[in-house]
CSV table of C-alpha atoms and ligand atoms in Angstrom, one decimal:
chain,number,residue,atom,x,y,z
A,1,MET,CA,-24.8,8.0,10.7
A,2,ASN,CA,-24.3,10.7,13.2
A,3,LEU,CA,-22.2,9.2,15.9
A,4,ASN,CA,-19.7,11.1,17.8
A,5,ILE,CA,-17.1,8.4,17.7
A,6,LYS,CA,-14.6,10.2,20.0
A,7,GLU,CA,-17.2,10.8,22.7
A,8,LEU,CA,-18.2,7.2,22.5
A,9,LEU,CA,-14.6,5.9,22.8
A,10,GLU,CA,-14.1,8.1,25.8
A,11,LEU,CA,-17.3,7.1,27.7
A,12,ASP,CA,-16.8,6.1,31.4
A,13,ASP,CA,-19.5,3.5,31.1
A,14,PHE,CA,-19.7,1.8,27.6
A,15,SER,CA,-22.2,-0.9,28.6
A,16,GLU,CA,-25.2,0.7,26.8
A,17,ILE,CA,-23.2,0.8,23.5
A,18,TYR,CA,-22.1,-2.8,24.0
A,19,ASP,CA,-25.8,-3.8,24.5
A,20,GLU,CA,-26.8,-1.9,21.3
A,21,ALA,CA,-23.9,-3.4,19.3
A,22,LYS,CA,-24.9,-6.9,20.5
A,23,ARG,CA,-28.5,-6.2,19.4
A,24,VAL,CA,-27.4,-4.9,16.0
A,25,THR,CA,-25.3,-8.0,15.5
A,26,ARG,CA,-28.2,-10.3,16.4
A,27,ASP,CA,-30.6,-8.5,14.1
A,28,ASN,CA,-28.1,-8.5,11.2
A,29,LYS,CA,-26.1,-11.7,11.7
A,30,GLY,CA,-28.4,-13.9,13.7
A,31,ASN,CA,-26.5,-16.2,16.1
A,32,ILE,CA,-24.3,-17.6,13.3
A,33,ILE,CA,-20.5,-17.6,13.5
A,34,PHE,CA,-18.7,-17.9,10.2
A,35,THR,CA,-15.5,-19.8,10.2
A,36,ARG,CA,-12.4,-19.3,8.0
A,37,ALA,CA,-9.5,-21.6,7.6
A,38,VAL,CA,-6.2,-19.8,7.1
A,39,ILE,CA,-3.2,-21.2,5.1
A,40,GLU,CA,-0.1,-19.2,5.9
A,41,TYR,CA,1.8,-20.2,2.7
A,42,SER,CA,5.0,-18.2,3.2
A,43,ASN,CA,6.8,-16.1,5.9
A,44,ASN,CA,9.1,-14.5,3.4
A,45,CYS,CA,8.4,-10.8,3.0
A,46,THR,CA,9.9,-7.9,1.2
A,47,ARG,CA,8.2,-5.3,3.4
A,48,ASN,CA,9.5,-3.7,6.6
A,49,CYS,CA,6.4,-3.2,8.7
A,50,ALA,CA,8.0,-2.2,12.1
A,51,TYR,CA,5.5,-4.2,14.2
A,52,CYS,CA,5.6,-7.5,12.3
A,53,GLY,CA,7.8,-10.4,13.4
A,54,ILE,CA,8.4,-11.7,9.9
A,55,ASN,CA,9.3,-8.4,8.3
A,56,CYS,CA,12.3,-8.4,5.9
A,57,MET,CA,14.7,-7.1,8.6
A,58,SER,CA,13.9,-9.8,11.2
A,59,LYS,CA,17.1,-11.8,11.8
A,60,GLY,CA,17.4,-15.3,13.1
A,61,ILE,CA,14.0,-16.6,11.9
A,62,THR,CA,13.7,-19.6,9.7
A,63,ARG,CA,12.0,-18.7,6.5
A,64,TYR,CA,9.7,-21.2,4.8
A,65,ARG,CA,7.5,-21.3,1.8
A,66,MET,CA,5.0,-24.0,1.1
A,67,ASP,CA,4.9,-25.6,-2.3
A,68,ASN,CA,1.8,-25.7,-4.4
A,69,LYS,CA,0.9,-29.3,-3.5
A,70,GLU,CA,1.2,-28.6,0.2
A,71,ILE,CA,-1.1,-25.6,-0.2
A,72,ILE,CA,-3.7,-27.5,-2.1
A,73,ASP,CA,-3.5,-30.5,0.2
A,74,SER,CA,-4.0,-28.2,3.3
A,75,ALA,CA,-7.0,-26.6,1.6
A,76,LEU,CA,-8.4,-30.0,0.9
A,77,LEU,CA,-8.1,-31.1,4.6
A,78,ALA,CA,-9.8,-27.9,5.7
A,79,VAL,CA,-12.7,-28.4,3.2
A,80,ARG,CA,-13.1,-31.9,4.4
A,81,ALA,CA,-13.2,-30.7,8.0
A,82,GLY,CA,-16.1,-28.5,7.1
A,83,PHE,CA,-14.7,-25.0,6.3
A,84,LYS,CA,-16.4,-23.1,3.5
A,85,THR,CA,-13.9,-20.3,3.2
A,86,ILE,CA,-10.2,-20.7,2.8
A,87,ILE,CA,-7.9,-17.7,3.3
A,88,LEU,CA,-4.5,-17.7,1.6
A,89,GLN,CA,-2.2,-15.4,3.6
A,90,GLY,CA,1.5,-14.7,3.3
A,91,GLY,CA,4.2,-12.1,3.4
A,92,GLU,CA,4.8,-10.1,0.2
A,93,ASP,CA,6.9,-12.9,-1.4
A,94,LEU,CA,8.3,-12.5,-4.9
A,95,GLU,CA,8.1,-16.3,-5.3
A,96,PHE,CA,4.3,-15.8,-5.1
A,97,PRO,CA,3.5,-13.5,-8.1
A,98,ALA,CA,-0.1,-13.0,-9.1
A,99,ASP,CA,-0.2,-15.8,-11.6
A,100,ARG,CA,0.9,-18.3,-9.0
A,101,ILE,CA,-1.7,-17.1,-6.5
A,102,ALA,CA,-4.3,-17.2,-9.3
A,103,MET,CA,-3.5,-20.8,-10.0
A,104,LEU,CA,-3.8,-21.7,-6.4
A,105,VAL,CA,-7.1,-19.8,-6.0
A,106,LYS,CA,-8.5,-21.6,-9.0
A,107,GLU,CA,-7.6,-25.0,-7.6
A,108,ILE,CA,-9.1,-24.2,-4.2
A,109,ALA,CA,-12.2,-22.6,-5.6
A,110,ASN,CA,-12.8,-25.8,-7.6
A,111,LEU,CA,-13.2,-27.6,-4.2
A,112,GLY,CA,-16.4,-25.6,-3.9
A,113,VAL,CA,-15.4,-23.1,-1.3
A,114,ALA,CA,-15.0,-19.3,-1.2
A,115,VAL,CA,-11.4,-18.1,-1.4
A,116,THR,CA,-10.0,-15.0,0.3
A,117,VAL,CA,-6.6,-13.7,-0.5
A,118,SER,CA,-4.4,-11.8,1.9
A,119,SER,CA,-1.1,-11.3,0.1
A,120,GLY,CA,-0.5,-7.6,0.6
A,121,GLU,CA,-0.2,-4.8,-1.9
A,122,MET,CA,-0.2,-5.5,-5.7
A,123,ASP,CA,-1.1,-3.6,-8.8
A,124,TYR,CA,-4.5,-3.4,-10.4
A,125,GLU,CA,-3.7,-6.0,-13.0
A,126,SER,CA,-2.5,-8.5,-10.4
A,127,TYR,CA,-5.6,-8.1,-8.4
A,128,ARG,CA,-7.7,-8.5,-11.6
A,129,ILE,CA,-6.0,-11.8,-12.5
A,130,ILE,CA,-6.6,-13.2,-9.0
A,131,LYS,CA,-10.2,-12.1,-9.0
A,132,GLU,CA,-10.7,-13.7,-12.4
A,133,ALA,CA,-9.3,-17.0,-11.1
A,134,GLY,CA,-12.1,-17.1,-8.6
A,135,ALA,CA,-11.1,-15.2,-5.4
A,136,SER,CA,-14.1,-13.4,-4.1
A,137,ARG,CA,-12.6,-11.6,-1.1
A,138,TYR,CA,-9.4,-9.8,-0.3
A,139,LEU,CA,-8.0,-8.8,3.1
A,140,LEU,CA,-5.7,-5.9,3.4
A,141,LYS,CA,-5.7,-4.0,6.7
A,142,HIS,CA,-5.0,-0.3,6.4
A,143,GLU,CA,-3.1,-0.8,9.7
A,144,THR,CA,-3.4,2.9,10.8
A,145,ALA,CA,-5.3,5.7,9.2
A,146,ASP,CA,-2.8,8.3,10.3
A,147,SER,CA,-0.5,9.0,7.4
A,148,GLU,CA,2.4,10.1,9.5
A,149,ILE,CA,2.3,7.1,11.8
A,150,TYR,CA,1.8,4.9,8.7
A,151,ALA,CA,4.9,6.4,7.1
A,152,LYS,CA,7.0,5.9,10.3
A,153,LEU,CA,6.0,2.3,10.6
A,154,HIS,CA,6.4,1.4,6.9
A,155,ASN,CA,9.5,3.2,5.8
A,156,GLY,CA,9.2,4.1,2.1
A,157,TYR,CA,5.5,3.2,1.8
A,158,THR,CA,2.4,5.4,2.1
A,159,LEU,CA,-1.1,5.1,3.5
A,160,GLN,CA,-2.4,6.5,0.2
A,161,SER,CA,-1.0,3.5,-1.7
A,162,ARG,CA,-2.7,1.2,0.8
A,163,ILE,CA,-6.0,3.0,0.3
A,164,ASP,CA,-5.5,3.0,-3.5
A,165,CYS,CA,-5.2,-0.8,-3.3
A,166,LEU,CA,-8.4,-1.1,-1.2
A,167,GLN,CA,-10.2,1.1,-3.8
A,168,ASN,CA,-8.9,-1.0,-6.7
A,169,LEU,CA,-10.1,-4.2,-5.0
A,170,ARG,CA,-13.5,-2.6,-4.6
A,171,LYS,CA,-13.6,-1.6,-8.2
A,172,LEU,CA,-12.8,-5.1,-9.2
A,173,GLY,CA,-15.8,-6.4,-7.3
A,174,TYR,CA,-14.1,-8.1,-4.4
A,175,GLU,CA,-15.6,-8.2,-1.0
A,176,VAL,CA,-13.1,-6.0,0.8
A,177,GLY,CA,-11.6,-6.5,4.2
A,178,SER,CA,-9.6,-3.9,6.0
A,179,GLY,CA,-8.8,-3.2,9.7
A,180,PHE,CA,-6.2,-1.7,12.0
A,181,ILE,CA,-4.0,-2.2,15.0
A,182,VAL,CA,-4.7,-0.6,18.4
A,183,GLY,CA,-1.7,0.4,20.5
A,184,LEU,CA,0.8,1.5,17.9
A,185,PRO,CA,3.3,4.2,19.0
A,186,ASN,CA,2.0,7.8,18.8
A,187,GLN,CA,-1.6,6.7,18.3
A,188,ASN,CA,-4.3,8.4,20.3
A,189,ILE,CA,-8.1,8.5,20.4
A,190,ASP,CA,-8.2,10.9,17.4
A,191,THR,CA,-6.2,8.3,15.4
A,192,LEU,CA,-8.7,5.6,16.3
A,193,VAL,CA,-11.6,7.9,15.2
A,194,LYS,CA,-9.8,8.2,11.8
A,195,ASP,CA,-9.4,4.4,11.6
A,196,ILE,CA,-13.1,3.8,12.2
A,197,ASN,CA,-14.1,6.5,9.8
A,198,LEU,CA,-11.9,5.0,7.1
A,199,LEU,CA,-13.6,1.7,7.5
A,200,TYR,CA,-16.9,3.5,7.1
A,201,ASP,CA,-15.8,5.6,4.1
A,202,LEU,CA,-14.6,2.4,2.4
A,203,ARG,CA,-17.8,0.6,3.3
A,204,VAL,CA,-15.7,-2.5,4.1
A,205,ASP,CA,-17.3,-5.9,4.1
A,206,MET,CA,-15.0,-7.1,6.8
A,207,ALA,CA,-12.8,-5.5,9.4
A,208,GLY,CA,-10.1,-7.0,11.6
A,209,ILE,CA,-9.4,-4.8,14.6
A,210,SER,CA,-6.5,-6.1,16.7
A,211,PRO,CA,-4.5,-5.1,19.7
A,212,PHE,CA,-0.8,-4.5,19.0
A,213,ILE,CA,1.3,-7.3,20.4
A,214,PRO,CA,5.1,-6.6,20.7
A,215,HIS,CA,7.4,-9.0,19.0
A,216,LYS,CA,10.9,-9.0,20.5
A,217,GLY,CA,12.6,-9.4,17.1
A,218,THR,CA,11.3,-5.9,16.0
A,219,VAL,CA,12.1,-2.3,16.9
A,220,LEU,CA,8.8,-2.1,18.7
A,221,GLY,CA,9.5,-5.1,20.9
A,222,LYS,CA,9.6,-3.3,24.2
A,223,LEU,CA,6.3,-1.5,23.9
A,224,ASN,CA,3.2,-2.5,25.8
A,225,VAL,CA,0.4,-4.7,24.5
A,226,GLY,CA,-2.6,-2.7,23.0
A,227,ASN,CA,-5.6,-2.0,25.2
A,228,LYS,CA,-8.1,-4.8,24.7
A,229,GLU,CA,-11.0,-2.7,26.1
A,230,LEU,CA,-10.3,-0.1,23.4
A,231,VAL,CA,-10.2,-2.8,20.8
A,232,LYS,CA,-13.6,-4.0,21.8
A,233,ARG,CA,-15.0,-0.5,21.8
A,234,CYS,CA,-13.7,0.0,18.3
A,235,VAL,CA,-15.3,-3.2,17.2
A,236,ALA,CA,-18.6,-2.3,18.8
A,237,ILE,CA,-18.7,1.2,17.2
A,238,THR,CA,-17.8,-0.4,13.8
A,239,ARG,CA,-20.8,-2.7,14.2
A,240,LEU,CA,-23.1,0.3,14.8
A,241,LEU,CA,-21.8,2.1,11.7
A,242,LEU,CA,-21.6,-1.0,9.4
A,243,PRO,CA,-24.3,-3.4,10.7
A,244,GLN,CA,-23.7,-6.0,8.0
A,245,CYS,CA,-19.9,-6.0,8.3
A,246,ASN,CA,-18.2,-9.3,9.1
A,247,LEU,CA,-16.2,-8.7,12.3
A,248,PRO,CA,-13.8,-11.4,13.4
A,249,VAL,CA,-12.7,-12.0,16.9
A,250,THR,CA,-9.0,-11.6,15.8
A,251,THR,CA,-6.4,-14.1,16.8
A,252,ALA,CA,-4.4,-11.2,18.4
A,253,TYR,CA,-7.5,-10.4,20.6
A,254,THR,CA,-7.8,-14.0,21.7
A,255,THR,CA,-4.1,-14.1,22.5
A,256,VAL,CA,-4.2,-11.0,24.7
A,257,ASN,CA,-7.4,-12.2,26.3
A,258,GLY,CA,-6.2,-15.7,27.0
A,259,GLY,CA,-9.2,-17.2,25.2
A,260,GLU,CA,-11.9,-15.4,27.3
A,261,ASP,CA,-14.7,-13.4,25.7
A,262,ALA,CA,-14.5,-15.7,22.6
A,263,PHE,CA,-17.0,-13.7,20.5
A,264,LEU,CA,-16.6,-10.2,22.0
A,265,ASP,CA,-19.8,-10.6,24.0
A,266,GLY,CA,-21.9,-11.3,20.9
A,267,ILE,CA,-20.4,-8.5,18.7
A,268,ALA,CA,-18.0,-10.6,16.5
A,269,ASN,CA,-19.4,-13.0,14.0
A,270,VAL,CA,-16.3,-14.6,12.4
A,271,ILE,CA,-13.6,-16.8,13.8
A,272,MET,CA,-10.5,-18.3,12.1
A,273,ALA,CA,-8.6,-21.5,12.5
A,274,LYS,CA,-5.2,-22.4,11.2
A,275,ALA,CA,-5.0,-24.8,8.3
A,276,THR,CA,-1.2,-24.3,7.9
A,277,PRO,CA,0.7,-27.6,8.3
A,278,ILE,CA,1.7,-27.9,11.9
A,279,LYS,CA,5.5,-27.9,11.1
A,280,TYR,CA,5.2,-24.3,9.8
A,281,ARG,CA,2.9,-22.8,12.3
A,282,LYS,CA,5.5,-21.6,14.8
A,283,LEU,CA,7.5,-20.0,12.0
A,284,TYR,CA,4.6,-17.7,10.9
A,285,GLU,CA,5.1,-15.6,14.0
A,286,ILE,CA,3.9,-12.1,13.0
A,287,TYR,CA,3.5,-11.6,16.8
A,288,PRO,CA,4.1,-14.0,19.7
A,289,ASN,CA,1.1,-16.1,20.4
A,290,ALA,CA,0.1,-19.5,21.8
A,291,THR,CA,0.1,-21.1,18.4
A,292,GLN,CA,-2.8,-23.5,17.8
A,293,MET,CA,-1.2,-26.9,17.4
A,294,THR,CA,-4.3,-28.9,16.7
A,295,ASP,CA,-4.9,-30.3,13.3
A,296,ILE,CA,-7.7,-28.6,11.3
A,297,LEU,CA,-10.3,-31.3,12.0
A,298,GLN,CA,-9.7,-31.1,15.8
A,299,SER,CA,-9.7,-27.3,15.5
A,300,ARG,CA,-13.1,-27.5,13.8
A,301,ASN,CA,-14.5,-29.6,16.6
A,302,ASN,CA,-13.1,-27.2,19.2
A,303,LEU,CA,-14.8,-24.4,17.4
A,304,ILE,CA,-18.1,-26.3,17.4
A,305,ASN,CA,-17.9,-26.8,21.1
A,306,LEU,CA,-16.9,-23.2,21.7
A,307,ALA,CA,-19.8,-21.9,19.6
A,308,ASN,CA,-22.2,-24.2,21.5
A,309,ARG,CA,-21.1,-22.9,24.8
A,310,PHE,CA,-22.0,-19.4,23.7
A,311,GLY,CA,-25.3,-20.4,22.1
A,312,LYS,CA,-24.0,-19.8,18.6
A,313,ILE,CA,-24.3,-21.9,15.5
A,314,LEU,CA,-21.1,-22.5,13.4
A,315,ALA,CA,-21.3,-22.0,9.7
B,1,SAH,N1,1.2,-9.5,4.0
B,1,SAH,C1,-0.2,-9.5,4.2
B,1,SAH,C2,-0.6,-10.2,5.5
B,1,SAH,C3,-0.1,-9.5,6.7
B,1,SAH,S1,-0.1,-10.3,8.2
B,1,SAH,C4,-0.7,-8.0,4.2
B,1,SAH,O1,0.2,-7.1,4.1
B,1,SAH,O2,-1.8,-7.8,4.3
B,1,SAH,C5,-1.7,-10.0,8.8
B,1,SAH,C6,-1.9,-8.9,9.8
B,1,SAH,O3,-1.2,-9.1,11.0
B,1,SAH,C7,-1.4,-7.5,9.4
B,1,SAH,O4,-2.2,-6.9,8.5
B,1,SAH,C8,-1.2,-6.8,10.7
B,1,SAH,O5,-2.4,-6.0,11.0
B,1,SAH,C9,-1.2,-7.9,11.7
B,1,SAH,N2,0.0,-7.8,12.6
B,1,SAH,C10,1.3,-7.9,12.2
B,1,SAH,N3,2.1,-7.8,13.3
B,1,SAH,C11,1.3,-7.5,14.4
B,1,SAH,C12,1.6,-7.2,15.7
B,1,SAH,N4,2.8,-7.2,16.2
B,1,SAH,N5,0.5,-7.0,16.6
B,1,SAH,C13,-0.7,-7.1,16.1
B,1,SAH,N6,-1.0,-7.3,14.8
B,1,SAH,C14,0.0,-7.5,13.9
C-alpha cells in the first residue's frame, strides 16, 4: 500500500484517518471484540530490557513463579468464565524451558481453547515443540525497529535476533504477534515509521502498540510517559496497512488513559484480562499500573458491560 506514513503521523488534523481506520475495522472485524485471559506465570527473567520493571537487574522486587497446578487451575477458571484464548506470559525464566511450556500448553489446549505463548526468545526447536503441543499463536514484540536503540536498551542482544525469532515463528505456522513501545529514548517519527513498516513486512497477525510507562526501579525511571495520541495514530495506520490484524487496546494505553477511550474509538478489536492469581498480580509489575484486582469472572462481567456501552459484542 502506498501510504506516506511519516506524513500521516505528522498531520495537524488526523480525524479523517481515524474515520477511515474505524471504517476499515468495522468492515473487517465487525463490531466484535475478542477477549484474551493472560496468566503471568513468572516474573523471573534473565533479560535486561532497560524499560522493564522485572528485568534481571531490578532490585528489591519479590520474585515468584507459579507451579504447574496453579497455572492449569487459573486457566480453568478463565475458561469457565468464558474466555476462549489463554495467553501464557512470563519473563525469560530458565525454570520454564520449552518442554515445560509445551506440557502446560497441551493441558490448556485440552480445555478446548486457543493458547498463545509469550515467553520471549527461544531457538527454533523450542518454538517447534511448543507449537506441536498445541500453541497456535506467539506474541513477541520487536519493541523498537531501530537497531541502535534496540541495542542500547537490550545490552548484549540484537534486533536481528528478535526478527529471526519472529520469522521462525512464522515458518512454524504460528499466528504471529509483534508490536512496539512509543516514547523510548532517542525515538523519533522516523523510528515509528520503521516500526510500522516492520509490522507490515512481517505481515503480523497481531500487534500490540503501547506507550512507554517509566518504572522507577529501572534506569529509564525518570523519563516521561509515551504520547498516547501518537500511539493511537500508529494503531490507526497499522489498521489501514493490515486490515485483518488483531489490534488490542493495550493495558499500557488504558493505564495512561485512565480507562477512557476503551477501544481506541473503534480501531482496536482485542482486549485482555488478567487471569493471574490475585496474590501475584502486583508482583508482575513490568510498568506501574492500576493492577486489575477483580477475579477473572468479575473481570469478564466488567468487559461485557464495557463492550455493551460501546455497542460492541464480546467474543
Ligand atoms: N518476556 C516476554 C514478555 C515481555 S512483557 C517477551 O520478551 O516477549 C510484555 C511486554 O511489556 C513487552 O514486550 C514490552 O513491550 C512491554 N513493556 C515492558 N516494560 C514496559 C514499559 N515500561 N512501558 C511499556 N511497555 C512495557
